[in-house]
Each structure stands twice: as structure tokens, then as C-alpha cells.
Amino acid sequence: MADYTPSSIEPRWQRIWSERRCFEVPDLPERPRFYCLEMLPYPSGRIHMGHVRNYAIGDVMARFKVMRGFDVMHPMGWDSFGLPAENAAIQRGMHPKEWTESNITDMRGQLVRMGFAYGWSRELATHRPEYYRWNQWFFIQMFRRGLAYRSLRRVNWCPECATVLANEQVEAGVCWRCGTVVTQKELEQWFLRITRYAQELLDDLETMTGWPERVVTMQRNWIGRSEGAFVDFPVEGGAPLRVFTTRIDTIFGATFLALSPDHPVARDVMAGSSQATDVERFLQEHRNAPVGEKLSAEREKAGVFSGRYAVNPFTGSRIPIWIANFVLMEYGTGAIMGVPAHDDRDFEFATLYRLPIARVIATGDGTDPPLPFTTDEGRTIESGRFSGLPRGRARQAMIGWAEAHDFGQGSVQFRLKDWGISRQRYWGTPIPMIHCPACGVVPVAESDLPVLLPEDVLLTGKGGSPLQTSPTFAKVSCPTCGVAARRETDTMDTFMDSSWYFYRYLDPANTTAPYRPELARAWFPIDLYIGGITHAILHLMYARFFSMVMRDLGLGAPGEPVARLVCQGMVLKGGAAMSKSKGNVVAPDDMIEKYGADVTRLFVLFAAPPEKDLEWSESGIDGLHRFARRVWRIVDAHAAAVAGSPMCARPSGAAALELRRKAHQTLTRVTDDIDRRLHLNTAIAAVMELVNALYAFAPAEEGAEAMSGRPDEDRAVLGESLEILAVCLAPFAPHLASEAWELLGRKDLLATHKWPEADPAMLATATVTVVVQVNGKVRGRVEVPQGADEGSVLDAVRSDARLRGTVFPDGGGRIARTVYVPDKLLNVVIAA
RNA sequence: GCGAAAGUGGCGGAACUGGCAGACGCGCCGGACUUAGGAUCCGGUGGGGCAACCCAUGGGGGUUCGAAUCCCCCCUUUCGCACCA
């Protein structure tokens, strides 16, 4: 008997799958299609257990659908632009491209060794010009449609390194590299107008039933739609101030206005007033506050009186204008009306600075709750002609009044902001724009794409955009008028790269278009997309946005690219995410060496359902190793004895019939668990049960000799059951399953073998066990023919000596009623 | 603070539509085979009485013939957002 040696089995099958191109699909599907996608990795150097889990889940689905006869698009690629490559370059003097390409080679090898069924001919890497030229092309299309524009934006700035910092590079308010306190600076940046699609992005969420509820909720909150109104407050001796409010029904209680310290008129409002020096000091302090602190809700409220007054357009009363640190410039208009009686924040602020508090909402039952009263109940009071209205009616009436008198209008605001894509980084897609002194900002001619990332740059981690250090890159002549002009030296946010890559897989070699639209029409939407919950908001929002834009560009994209989304949980060790800094990393390569790829796959799939976090456990993986060896031994022991046995659909022996039932029931369970429920852990549990049943029927230790003395039908059923075992295992442990298939004498490839249908006759049993309850408590069980009616079950209960006394205490006189669920349960209710 | 998800044996988890709680695996206990076992196989394993029975799915209430599952309140944990006017 040979040992189970994954180190010799696995590479052989990997070679066969690759040589026979088992997982390559035609550009246009010829059979029913299934697009199975996993989030592409950043090529950091090594795959980790999180990747293994993510890709193992996708691989089960892809392999299963291949066997079910689908044309399965199951591609893999590399999200290969990004900061780590640049840092590696700075630290080790290696070019980012060299570092990235070498990592890709290593990681591809690791994925192959895991036995994942990718169509590698479609592999892409986003740092390659043949890919990123289409980022540039999309950018230009968006620019032409007004979807890309320039604007000032505050960025994190390290004065020591003289460089822009990404949010991740700001640690507790200081520069990650040199520890200097990070300040803010305004720079001209490129933006994509995702807000144009805000309403559609929100509306579609209602229909996205294939997405996890929590992701839908997160996206809805992120879009953050609120209905309200703009109101202009006249300012004494100045231009009116516009505020946004969702609570215009409380406007009669507005006792102050508050401006964000970042509001463009904050400085002007107080010019010449007696408060000028106080305001100046306040603004100065605000500007110097560390970035992290500035946005925190726990921050103490603070403000300063501007010295000016505005007029409430509804009441005509004079109210002070304050500048307050809790007012955000980024939302609404950067100015608010303060209604302390009906807003927690305004209340806190008014209390702090002793501003008046005026109740204008009452419940009308004489038991008005204490202020601030912020719920949506009640009616207006002290609100002039609008008094006595329910909140909703008051809002309508007041907006109408403001519109009629031309000092306000109803409006919808979104929390979602336009997407700033400029990065002052090297390792990204160059933004294909040219700054011409005569024509302004113009796009590079499409025939000149791609704008190649220059090689002759200095990477120091200091200073502005690295592309500026190239002696040749920025010098260009204007594509419109020909005069000397300057090339844009910023690069794109790498989220651009990952927003549409799943379309490029369809047509990765296309040199004249990002892809052929008819291919998108044939393959989209993606049937199953699997990835980490960390991308629930940004990546998936951008991907949806891009898909809408691509649809509107006539590229055959559906508005929503992903039909079903699965977010797998994290892989933990010792209760914490595996990370280098914690030193709790388990390397997939070590696991392959120790247990093999199949066992590693089985473990990550068995230990927890896909959506839950998975706690790594060494003894847990031992259990799966044992299981794999059990499978191996039972196949190895009986393969010779069962080879060539004809099928036996209706064995006469009880044990053989029982085994055949078990095999076909397992097939049904596994099929349903994978296809409908995506409960991969219970699918594996079902296969384990089948293996246990096989051992009970024909222990491996007795081997071929014992089987040779058994009836033909035993050998036939054993052979069939072993084949079903191989089939059921094929998506999870494909190498072991393929090897078993071959041992059993099958000449075709299991990976592309047709997934069988269970024999319906084996799914039903002649008799069923019906649970007998008294008043809902289990009192026993009876065996009855399947489909038996209530009377027969009661007869069975009466003929059971033990049950009779419990169920019919005085011959049945006190039975109030019975509840019968056919083939399942009989509940006898006995009156007290 | 707001929002979402989850809470089941010693552990990971199962129980699909309200119908036998604890599938499957780990661990543990016992047995077989053995010079030996950290290999393998077989059996046992929620708790209490050790028998018929009783108790048990974070806690408390409710709906129901029947609740891990549905409803209400509370507790705990995790995640997301965090002054969004």
C-alpha cells in the first residue's frame, strides 16, 4: 500500500491541467457562462493565508461550475502599482518595476502550487503600459464629458520631507518617516465627478439582493443622502450667507449662525470688527491643529464671535455670526444655522458660550421633553404663520415660502464627495494631461497614448512629484497649438487600476480598445465576486461608478458589474489578524511543504464558513490531514478490486443499499451546499460522512482480498461510491481527487468530467422516522412507511408498548388535538 | 453617539422554510493491533440523576401545539461610520 504523498501527486496534476488548458475559456462563451472573480492581489512578495482562503473559496466555485458544464471565466492578475514598490525602491535601491515583476513571478508560482484553476492566458498586471494606457484613455473620456476636473484640495503635508503624505502615512498626526507634525496644504488636484452618479449608486442598492446586507448598508451610509434646503441669511454690511439645513422647520429657533473656520469668508466676515484679533488667533490655532484631531467627534467644541450679525429671514431678528470648529467645510455650504433647542451640537455650543435657546417644537400634550429635543415628533410652536404644523408639513411650507421669496430652495445633499485621484507619487499611471500656457489644460492626443512612466527619475521620498525629477518627461509641446508646454507630473490613485480590471480580463491583448463591448455583454455581470470586507466601500463604490461611466460610453457594461458578492472573513491567529509586526504569520508555502496544497485548502474551507473569521489552528489542520490520508487509503485499498465492476442500481444487500444511498445523498448535499448555499464547510463535512460510511462498509485494512470474497454488487456499489467520493472532493482537494479518479481506472480528466446527477431513487427511503411529541416534548420515535398518514402513525404509537402509556395516559380520552407534519413529527397535545 | 452583524458543548462549528439541539472535525476517555505509538482502526463524549426522567442555544419576557430560529427589553463582542447640520 503506497503512502499519501502530496509532494509527488500535486505538481503532476498541476502540470496536466496547464498542458491541457483545462481552465482556459474562449473569448465568447459557447456554453452557459459563469464569471467567477476574486479580488486581485497586490504583489507584495508572498501570498498569505488571507489570499489562500479568498482564492480557495473562488476555486471551489470555479471548478464546480466547470464540472457542471459552464464556460467559466476565472482569471487572475496583479494590482501592481502602489506605494510599497516605491518604498522598496527607496530602501533597497531597486527599481519598482524590477521589484514588482520579481514578486509577481514568485507569487504566481505560489498560486500554481495551491492548485488554483485560473485561466492564466488572461493574466494582467496593472503596472504594464498595455494596461495603464486604458486608465489614461478612460481619464480622457471622462475629461471630455466633464467627469474629470481640477480643483484645490487640502492634502497632508510633511514640512520636513517637503512631500505629500497619503492618509496611511500619517500616524497619530506625525509623518511616518521623520516624525514631524503633519500640516495641511492646498494643491490643485484632479477629481472624478462620482457625485454625478450619487443618486443612481444609491438607488441601485435597493435591487442588489446578491450583496451582503452590511455592505449595502455601509455604501448607503457612505453616499449619505439627505433632503433639506439652502437658506440665505442677509448679513449686516456684507454679502448674504448661505446655510444648508435638513431641519428648516426649526428655523424660528435659530439663535446664531456658525461658519467653518475653513469657510472662504470666515476672515472677511470679521474684517474691521472689534473681534478681528480674536478671530485671527482662532483661525491660526485651527490651522495648526494636527490633522487627526481635527475630524474627531470627541474634540471639544470651540468657537469665536465674529463681531458681525445676520438676519433670520423668517423672523427678521438679528443673530450673531460665530466661527465654530465643529462646522465642516466639506459638507453642505460650510455654514449652519444654530438651533440649540433642537440639535445636540448646537445645544452644547450655545451652553458653552451662553447663547440664547428658543424652543420651537412641542409635543402639544403639556409634557414637553427637556431640551435639546431632537427627535422627529411634535409640531411647530412660536413659528409665526407656520405654527402648529407637524414637522413634515412645516418643512414643505417653509421651503415653499423661502423659494417664493427668493432666499432659499429645497435641496438634496450627499455625503459622498468627488474622488480625488491625483497622487504625487512615482509608481502609478501618469495622468495624460498637458498644461499649455496658451490653451490651458489639454489632454494628450489619444494616438500618443500611453504616456509612459519615465525611467530616469530620482526616488528619495522627499520633495514633490517624482516625475518632476525626470529631465525629459515634463517637457512637451502643446498638442493643440504646438508651443512649449508642461506635462502633468502627478499619477493616478491606484484605485483607478482596480476599478475596471475585470473587464480587461475579457480581452487582455486588445491594443485598439480596452476590450470589445460584445464580450462585456456576453460575460457580465460577474456571477460571483469574492474578496475582503475591507473593500466594502471604496473599491466596490469606484468599481460601480466606473461601470456606469463605461455603460454611458457605449462599452457594453451593465450599470452594476457584480451580481453576487461574498466577503470572506479574516484569517486570525491568537485572535489577531496575521501580520509581520505581530509575528503570527503562517506561510502558505510552509503548509504546502508540510501537508500539501489539498490539505491546506481543505482546512481553510472546513474550519469556518466563508463569511466568518477563521482562527488558525495547528491541530485543526492535522484533522484534515488525517481525512486526506483516509481518503487515500480507502481508494488505494479497493481500487484494484472494484475496477471494471458494472453499475448496480438496486443492490439486494442491505449494507450495499445503505452505502449507495449515502453516496447519492452526499452528492446531493455537496451539490446544494456549493451551488445554492455556498456553505463549503458543511459540504466537506458531508464528504467526511461518506468516507466514514465507506470504512464501515469496506475497511481499508482488509484490502482487496476481503472484497474479492464479497458479492459482485458489493464491489459495484463500492466502486460507484468511491467515484462519487472523488467527484465530491474534486472542487476542494483537486489533486487528491484526480489521483483517486485515475486509480479507479478512469481515463478522462476529473477536472473537466461532468458532475453527475444523483439517482432520485436513492434519495427517498422506504420508511421514515417520525418524532412523537407530547405537548411539544420528545417522547419517542416510530418507523412508518414514507408518506404515511396521521392515522397510521397513531396506530404505530399504540402498538409501541413504551409510547402507548406516555401518549395515551387514559386510553386517549384527554387528547385535545394533534399536530402532524408528514414524515417528520407528530405532536399530541393533552389537556391539563 | 449612530448603524450593522454575531452570541450554541472544553474548542471550531452544524441545525436550509418555526418541527429530533450539538452533524462534521479538534480535544479528551476507553478498547483493539502492537516491542512501542505522537501511526491506524473501533467505541464513548452537553450537564444532572446514572433508571423512567429532568435541565440546557448570553439574560429576562412574549407569540406558538412546538422557538437556537419570530417579536420586545437588557447584556456582551466584533466591524463600519464618526460633529454630515
PDB file of N, CA, C and O in Angstrom, chain A residues 479-534:
ATOM      1  N   PRO A 479      -0.370  69.759 -27.693  1.00  0.00           N
ATOM      2  CA  PRO A 479      -0.965  69.008 -28.808  1.00  0.00           C
ATOM      3  C   PRO A 479      -1.935  69.851 -29.628  1.00  0.00           C
ATOM      4  O   PRO A 479      -2.259  69.505 -30.756  1.00  0.00           O
ATOM      5  N   THR A 480      -2.379  70.980 -29.084  1.00  0.00           N
ATOM      6  CA  THR A 480      -3.330  71.825 -29.798  1.00  0.00           C
ATOM      7  C   THR A 480      -2.615  72.913 -30.602  1.00  0.00           C
ATOM      8  O   THR A 480      -2.828  73.053 -31.801  1.00  0.00           O
ATOM      9  N   CYS A 481      -1.720  73.683 -29.926  1.00  0.00           N
ATOM     10  CA  CYS A 481      -1.123  74.834 -30.612  1.00  0.00           C
ATOM     11  C   CYS A 481       0.368  74.674 -30.850  1.00  0.00           C
ATOM     12  O   CYS A 481       0.987  75.478 -31.535  1.00  0.00           O
ATOM     13  N   GLY A 482       0.994  73.671 -30.237  1.00  0.00           N
ATOM     14  CA  GLY A 482       2.391  73.392 -30.542  1.00  0.00           C
ATOM     15  C   GLY A 482       3.415  74.156 -29.736  1.00  0.00           C
ATOM     16  O   GLY A 482       4.611  73.883 -29.841  1.00  0.00           O
ATOM     17  N   VAL A 483       3.020  75.104 -28.899  1.00  0.00           N
ATOM     18  CA  VAL A 483       4.024  75.848 -28.120  1.00  0.00           C
ATOM     19  C   VAL A 483       4.549  74.956 -26.990  1.00  0.00           C
ATOM     20  O   VAL A 483       3.962  73.938 -26.663  1.00  0.00           O
ATOM     21  N   ALA A 484       5.674  75.403 -26.426  1.00  0.00           N
ATOM     22  CA  ALA A 484       6.268  74.633 -25.329  1.00  0.00           C
ATOM     23  C   ALA A 484       5.304  74.584 -24.164  1.00  0.00           C
ATOM     24  O   ALA A 484       4.743  75.602 -23.757  1.00  0.00           O
ATOM     25  N   ALA A 485       5.096  73.392 -23.661  1.00  0.00           N
ATOM     26  CA  ALA A 485       4.127  73.220 -22.583  1.00  0.00           C
ATOM     27  C   ALA A 485       4.704  72.248 -21.562  1.00  0.00           C
ATOM     28  O   ALA A 485       5.789  71.691 -21.748  1.00  0.00           O
ATOM     29  N   ARG A 486       3.941  72.035 -20.476  1.00  0.00           N
ATOM     30  CA  ARG A 486       4.427  71.188 -19.385  1.00  0.00           C
ATOM     31  C   ARG A 486       3.460  70.036 -19.189  1.00  0.00           C
ATOM     32  O   ARG A 486       2.255  70.213 -19.128  1.00  0.00           O
ATOM     33  N   ARG A 487       4.038  68.861 -19.080  1.00  0.00           N
ATOM     34  CA  ARG A 487       3.226  67.669 -18.838  1.00  0.00           C
ATOM     35  C   ARG A 487       2.827  67.601 -17.374  1.00  0.00           C
ATOM     36  O   ARG A 487       3.586  67.984 -16.493  1.00  0.00           O
ATOM     37  N   GLU A 488       1.635  67.112 -17.123  1.00  0.00           N
ATOM     38  CA  GLU A 488       1.192  66.815 -15.759  1.00  0.00           C
ATOM     39  C   GLU A 488       2.140  65.773 -15.167  1.00  0.00           C
ATOM     40  O   GLU A 488       2.453  64.777 -15.817  1.00  0.00           O
ATOM     41  N   THR A 489       2.597  66.006 -13.940  1.00  0.00           N
ATOM     42  CA  THR A 489       3.563  65.072 -13.352  1.00  0.00           C
ATOM     43  C   THR A 489       2.969  64.265 -12.194  1.00  0.00           C
ATOM     44  O   THR A 489       3.679  63.502 -11.555  1.00  0.00           O
ATOM     45  N   ASP A 490       1.675  64.453 -11.915  1.00  0.00           N
ATOM     46  CA  ASP A 490       1.048  63.607 -10.896  1.00  0.00           C
ATOM     47  C   ASP A 490       0.629  62.282 -11.533  1.00  0.00           C
ATOM     48  O   ASP A 490       0.435  62.189 -12.745  1.00  0.00           O
ATOM     49  N   THR A 491       0.488  61.277 -10.669  1.00  0.00           N
ATOM     50  CA  THR A 491      -0.001  59.984 -11.136  1.00  0.00           C
ATOM     51  C   THR A 491      -1.374  59.718 -10.533  1.00  0.00           C
ATOM     52  O   THR A 491      -1.835  60.452  -9.662  1.00  0.00           O
ATOM     53  N   MET A 492      -2.012  58.638 -11.004  1.00  0.00           N
ATOM     54  CA  MET A 492      -3.380  58.358 -10.567  1.00  0.00           C
ATOM     55  C   MET A 492      -3.404  57.481  -9.312  1.00  0.00           C
ATOM     56  O   MET A 492      -2.566  56.598  -9.157  1.00  0.00           O
ATOM     57  N   ASP A 493      -4.414  57.710  -8.511  1.00  0.00           N
ATOM     58  CA  ASP A 493      -4.773  56.810  -7.423  1.00  0.00           C
ATOM     59  C   ASP A 493      -4.856  55.382  -7.975  1.00  0.00           C
ATOM     60  O   ASP A 493      -5.445  55.155  -9.033  1.00  0.00           O
ATOM     61  N   THR A 494      -4.273  54.432  -7.244  1.00  0.00           N
ATOM     62  CA  THR A 494      -4.287  53.060  -7.770  1.00  0.00           C
ATOM     63  C   THR A 494      -5.679  52.426  -7.736  1.00  0.00           C
ATOM     64  O   THR A 494      -5.889  51.377  -8.329  1.00  0.00           O
ATOM     65  N   PHE A 495      -6.611  53.058  -7.044  1.00  0.00           N
ATOM     66  CA  PHE A 495      -7.993  52.557  -7.110  1.00  0.00           C
ATOM     67  C   PHE A 495      -8.553  52.648  -8.534  1.00  0.00           C
ATOM     68  O   PHE A 495      -9.495  51.947  -8.882  1.00  0.00           O
ATOM     69  N   MET A 496      -7.970  53.552  -9.356  1.00  0.00           N
ATOM     70  CA  MET A 496      -8.359  53.609 -10.772  1.00  0.00           C
ATOM     71  C   MET A 496      -8.088  52.261 -11.423  1.00  0.00           C
ATOM     72  O   MET A 496      -8.902  51.756 -12.204  1.00  0.00           O
ATOM     73  N   ASP A 497      -6.903  51.710 -11.139  1.00  0.00           N
ATOM     74  CA  ASP A 497      -6.477  50.467 -11.784  1.00  0.00           C
ATOM     75  C   ASP A 497      -7.469  49.338 -11.501  1.00  0.00           C
ATOM     76  O   ASP A 497      -7.775  48.535 -12.370  1.00  0.00           O
ATOM     77  N   SER A 498      -7.932  49.300 -10.252  1.00  0.00           N
ATOM     78  CA  SER A 498      -8.756  48.161  -9.838  1.00  0.00           C
ATOM     79  C   SER A 498     -10.245  48.412 -10.078  1.00  0.00           C
ATOM     80  O   SER A 498     -11.066  47.587  -9.726  1.00  0.00           O
ATOM     81  N   SER A 499     -10.584  49.552 -10.689  1.00  0.00           N
ATOM     82  CA  SER A 499     -11.999  49.854 -10.892  1.00  0.00           C
ATOM     83  C   SER A 499     -12.588  49.210 -12.141  1.00  0.00           C
ATOM     84  O   SER A 499     -13.796  49.171 -12.304  1.00  0.00           O
ATOM     85  N   TRP A 500     -11.737  48.726 -13.011  1.00  0.00           N
ATOM     86  CA  TRP A 500     -12.280  48.167 -14.259  1.00  0.00           C
ATOM     87  C   TRP A 500     -11.512  46.952 -14.759  1.00  0.00           C
ATOM     88  O   TRP A 500     -11.806  46.431 -15.832  1.00  0.00           O
ATOM     89  N   TYR A 501     -10.556  46.450 -13.955  1.00  0.00           N
ATOM     90  CA  TYR A 501      -9.683  45.366 -14.421  1.00  0.00           C
ATOM     91  C   TYR A 501     -10.470  44.136 -14.856  1.00  0.00           C
ATOM     92  O   TYR A 501     -10.055  43.390 -15.743  1.00  0.00           O
ATOM     93  N   PHE A 502     -11.631  43.920 -14.231  1.00  0.00           N
ATOM     94  CA  PHE A 502     -12.403  42.716 -14.550  1.00  0.00           C
ATOM     95  C   PHE A 502     -12.996  42.767 -15.955  1.00  0.00           C
ATOM     96  O   PHE A 502     -13.453  41.756 -16.464  1.00  0.00           O
ATOM     97  N   TYR A 503     -13.002  43.917 -16.573  1.00  0.00           N
ATOM     98  CA  TYR A 503     -13.386  43.990 -17.986  1.00  0.00           C
ATOM     99  C   TYR A 503     -12.201  43.634 -18.881  1.00  0.00           C
ATOM    100  O   TYR A 503     -12.357  43.013 -19.933  1.00  0.00           O
ATOM    101  N   ARG A 504     -11.014  44.025 -18.456  1.00  0.00           N
ATOM    102  CA  ARG A 504      -9.829  43.797 -19.280  1.00  0.00           C
ATOM    103  C   ARG A 504      -9.500  42.313 -19.408  1.00  0.00           C
ATOM    104  O   ARG A 504      -8.925  41.894 -20.402  1.00  0.00           O
ATOM    105  N   TYR A 505      -9.845  41.530 -18.393  1.00  0.00           N
ATOM    106  CA  TYR A 505      -9.618  40.086 -18.479  1.00  0.00           C
ATOM    107  C   TYR A 505     -10.278  39.485 -19.720  1.00  0.00           C
ATOM    108  O   TYR A 505      -9.853  38.463 -20.238  1.00  0.00           O
ATOM    109  N   LEU A 506     -11.366  40.117 -20.161  1.00  0.00           N
ATOM    110  CA  LEU A 506     -12.102  39.555 -21.288  1.00  0.00           C
ATOM    111  C   LEU A 506     -11.320  39.673 -22.582  1.00  0.00           C
ATOM    112  O   LEU A 506     -11.569  38.934 -23.523  1.00  0.00           O
ATOM    113  N   ASP A 507     -10.397  40.626 -22.622  1.00  0.00           N
ATOM    114  CA  ASP A 507      -9.751  40.952 -23.899  1.00  0.00           C
ATOM    115  C   ASP A 507      -8.363  41.529 -23.622  1.00  0.00           C
ATOM    116  O   ASP A 507      -8.051  42.636 -24.051  1.00  0.00           O
ATOM    117  N   PRO A 508      -7.537  40.775 -22.911  1.00  0.00           N
ATOM    118  CA  PRO A 508      -6.329  41.370 -22.333  1.00  0.00           C
ATOM    119  C   PRO A 508      -5.298  41.823 -23.365  1.00  0.00           C
ATOM    120  O   PRO A 508      -4.435  42.632 -23.038  1.00  0.00           O
ATOM    121  N   ALA A 509      -5.386  41.306 -24.581  1.00  0.00           N
ATOM    122  CA  ALA A 509      -4.355  41.659 -25.562  1.00  0.00           C
ATOM    123  C   ALA A 509      -4.813  42.753 -26.518  1.00  0.00           C
ATOM    124  O   ALA A 509      -4.083  43.120 -27.436  1.00  0.00           O
ATOM    125  N   ASN A 510      -6.021  43.272 -26.292  1.00  0.00           N
ATOM    126  CA  ASN A 510      -6.560  44.260 -27.225  1.00  0.00           C
ATOM    127  C   ASN A 510      -5.704  45.522 -27.231  1.00  0.00           C
ATOM    128  O   ASN A 510      -5.436  46.108 -26.183  1.00  0.00           O
ATOM    129  N   THR A 511      -5.264  45.950 -28.422  1.00  0.00           N
ATOM    130  CA  THR A 511      -4.412  47.140 -28.500  1.00  0.00           C
ATOM    131  C   THR A 511      -5.166  48.341 -29.055  1.00  0.00           C
ATOM    132  O   THR A 511      -4.611  49.430 -29.150  1.00  0.00           O
ATOM    133  N   THR A 512      -6.434  48.137 -29.440  1.00  0.00           N
ATOM    134  CA  THR A 512      -7.157  49.268 -30.020  1.00  0.00           C
ATOM    135  C   THR A 512      -8.304  49.750 -29.149  1.00  0.00           C
ATOM    136  O   THR A 512      -8.911  50.778 -29.421  1.00  0.00           O
ATOM    137  N   ALA A 513      -8.630  48.993 -28.117  1.00  0.00           N
ATOM    138  CA  ALA A 513      -9.716  49.386 -27.208  1.00  0.00           C
ATOM    139  C   ALA A 513      -9.471  48.693 -25.882  1.00  0.00           C
ATOM    140  O   ALA A 513      -8.729  47.704 -25.825  1.00  0.00           O
ATOM    141  N   PRO A 514     -10.077  49.190 -24.791  1.00  0.00           N
ATOM    142  CA  PRO A 514      -9.898  48.499 -23.512  1.00  0.00           C
ATOM    143  C   PRO A 514     -10.376  47.052 -23.590  1.00  0.00           C
ATOM    144  O   PRO A 514      -9.799  46.175 -22.963  1.00  0.00           O
ATOM    145  N   TYR A 515     -11.419  46.818 -24.393  1.00  0.00           N
ATOM    146  CA  TYR A 515     -11.944  45.471 -24.631  1.00  0.00           C
ATOM    147  C   TYR A 515     -13.068  45.619 -25.645  1.00  0.00           C
ATOM    148  O   TYR A 515     -13.548  46.731 -25.886  1.00  0.00           O
ATOM    149  N   ARG A 516     -13.504  44.515 -26.222  1.00  0.00           N
ATOM    150  CA  ARG A 516     -14.618  44.577 -27.168  1.00  0.00           C
ATOM    151  C   ARG A 516     -15.945  44.587 -26.407  1.00  0.00           C
ATOM    152  O   ARG A 516     -16.187  43.675 -25.602  1.00  0.00           O
ATOM    153  N   PRO A 517     -16.805  45.563 -26.659  1.00  0.00           N
ATOM    154  CA  PRO A 517     -18.059  45.663 -25.901  1.00  0.00           C
ATOM    155  C   PRO A 517     -18.895  44.395 -25.960  1.00  0.00           C
ATOM    156  O   PRO A 517     -19.558  44.051 -24.984  1.00  0.00           O
ATOM    157  N   GLU A 518     -18.865  43.656 -27.060  1.00  0.00           N
ATOM    158  CA  GLU A 518     -19.710  42.464 -27.139  1.00  0.00           C
ATOM    159  C   GLU A 518     -19.263  41.408 -26.123  1.00  0.00           C
ATOM    160  O   GLU A 518     -20.059  40.586 -25.677  1.00  0.00           O
ATOM    161  N   LEU A 519     -17.980  41.440 -25.752  1.00  0.00           N
ATOM    162  CA  LEU A 519     -17.517  40.487 -24.747  1.00  0.00           C
ATOM    163  C   LEU A 519     -18.099  40.840 -23.377  1.00  0.00           C
ATOM    164  O   LEU A 519     -18.485  39.967 -22.603  1.00  0.00           O
ATOM    165  N   ALA A 520     -18.167  42.142 -23.091  1.00  0.00           N
ATOM    166  CA  ALA A 520     -18.759  42.554 -21.814  1.00  0.00           C
ATOM    167  C   ALA A 520     -20.229  42.161 -21.772  1.00  0.00           C
ATOM    168  O   ALA A 520     -20.733  41.694 -20.750  1.00  0.00           O
ATOM    169  N   ARG A 521     -20.904  42.330 -22.913  1.00  0.00           N
ATOM    170  CA  ARG A 521     -22.319  41.960 -22.941  1.00  0.00           C
ATOM    171  C   ARG A 521     -22.505  40.463 -22.718  1.00  0.00           C
ATOM    172  O   ARG A 521     -23.480  40.023 -22.128  1.00  0.00           O
ATOM    173  N   ALA A 522     -21.520  39.678 -23.168  1.00  0.00           N
ATOM    174  CA  ALA A 522     -21.648  38.228 -23.034  1.00  0.00           C
ATOM    175  C   ALA A 522     -21.293  37.722 -21.639  1.00  0.00           C
ATOM    176  O   ALA A 522     -21.845  36.736 -21.183  1.00  0.00           O
ATOM    177  N   TRP A 523     -20.368  38.395 -20.956  1.00  0.00           N
ATOM    178  CA  TRP A 523     -19.836  37.843 -19.696  1.00  0.00           C
ATOM    179  C   TRP A 523     -20.357  38.536 -18.448  1.00  0.00           C
ATOM    180  O   TRP A 523     -20.226  37.996 -17.340  1.00  0.00           O
ATOM    181  N   PHE A 524     -20.880  39.745 -18.610  1.00  0.00           N
ATOM    182  CA  PHE A 524     -21.268  40.494 -17.406  1.00  0.00           C
ATOM    183  C   PHE A 524     -22.761  40.395 -17.150  1.00  0.00           C
ATOM    184  O   PHE A 524     -23.512  40.112 -18.088  1.00  0.00           O
ATOM    185  N   PRO A 525     -23.219  40.596 -15.913  1.00  0.00           N
ATOM    186  CA  PRO A 525     -22.421  40.926 -14.731  1.00  0.00           C
ATOM    187  C   PRO A 525     -21.670  39.712 -14.189  1.00  0.00           C
ATOM    188  O   PRO A 525     -22.024  38.571 -14.481  1.00  0.00           O
ATOM    189  N   ILE A 526     -20.641  39.994 -13.408  1.00  0.00           N
ATOM    190  CA  ILE A 526     -19.870  38.953 -12.740  1.00  0.00           C
ATOM    191  C   ILE A 526     -20.831  38.139 -11.874  1.00  0.00           C
ATOM    192  O   ILE A 526     -21.609  38.703 -11.112  1.00  0.00           O
ATOM    193  N   ASP A 527     -20.772  36.818 -12.021  1.00  0.00           N
ATOM    194  CA  ASP A 527     -21.714  35.976 -11.279  1.00  0.00           C
ATOM    195  C   ASP A 527     -21.360  35.890  -9.809  1.00  0.00           C
ATOM    196  O   ASP A 527     -22.246  35.814  -8.956  1.00  0.00           O
ATOM    197  N   LEU A 528     -20.071  35.870  -9.528  1.00  0.00           N
ATOM    198  CA  LEU A 528     -19.649  35.776  -8.126  1.00  0.00           C
ATOM    199  C   LEU A 528     -18.333  36.512  -7.957  1.00  0.00           C
ATOM    200  O   LEU A 528     -17.375  36.245  -8.686  1.00  0.00           O
ATOM    201  N   TYR A 529     -18.308  37.457  -7.023  1.00  0.00           N
ATOM    202  CA  TYR A 529     -17.093  38.228  -6.749  1.00  0.00           C
ATOM    203  C   TYR A 529     -16.762  38.018  -5.285  1.00  0.00           C
ATOM    204  O   TYR A 529     -17.617  38.217  -4.413  1.00  0.00           O
ATOM    205  N   ILE A 530     -15.525  37.591  -5.021  1.00  0.00           N
ATOM    206  CA  ILE A 530     -15.146  37.263  -3.654  1.00  0.00           C
ATOM    207  C   ILE A 530     -13.954  38.105  -3.233  1.00  0.00           C
ATOM    208  O   ILE A 530     -12.974  38.221  -3.975  1.00  0.00           O
ATOM    209  N   GLY A 531     -14.044  38.693  -2.048  1.00  0.00           N
ATOM    210  CA  GLY A 531     -12.919  39.495  -1.568  1.00  0.00           C
ATOM    211  C   GLY A 531     -13.143  39.916  -0.139  1.00  0.00           C
ATOM    212  O   GLY A 531     -14.159  39.586   0.472  1.00  0.00           O
ATOM    213  N   GLY A 532     -12.206  40.665   0.378  1.00  0.00           N
ATOM    214  CA  GLY A 532     -12.239  41.080   1.781  1.00  0.00           C
ATOM    215  C   GLY A 532     -13.251  42.192   2.013  1.00  0.00           C
ATOM    216  O   GLY A 532     -13.535  42.988   1.131  1.00  0.00           O
ATOM    217  N   ILE A 533     -13.752  42.210   3.238  1.00  0.00           N
ATOM    218  CA  ILE A 533     -14.715  43.235   3.628  1.00  0.00           C
ATOM    219  C   ILE A 533     -14.060  44.614   3.650  1.00  0.00           C
ATOM    220  O   ILE A 533     -14.733  45.638   3.550  1.00  0.00           O
ATOM    221  N   THR A 534     -12.732  44.656   3.721  1.00  0.00           N
ATOM    222  CA  THR A 534     -12.019  45.949   3.727  1.00  0.00           C
ATOM    223  C   THR A 534     -12.318  46.768   2.476  1.00  0.00           C
ATOM    224  O   THR A 534     -12.133  47.979   2.482  1.00  0.00           O
TER     225      THR A 534
END
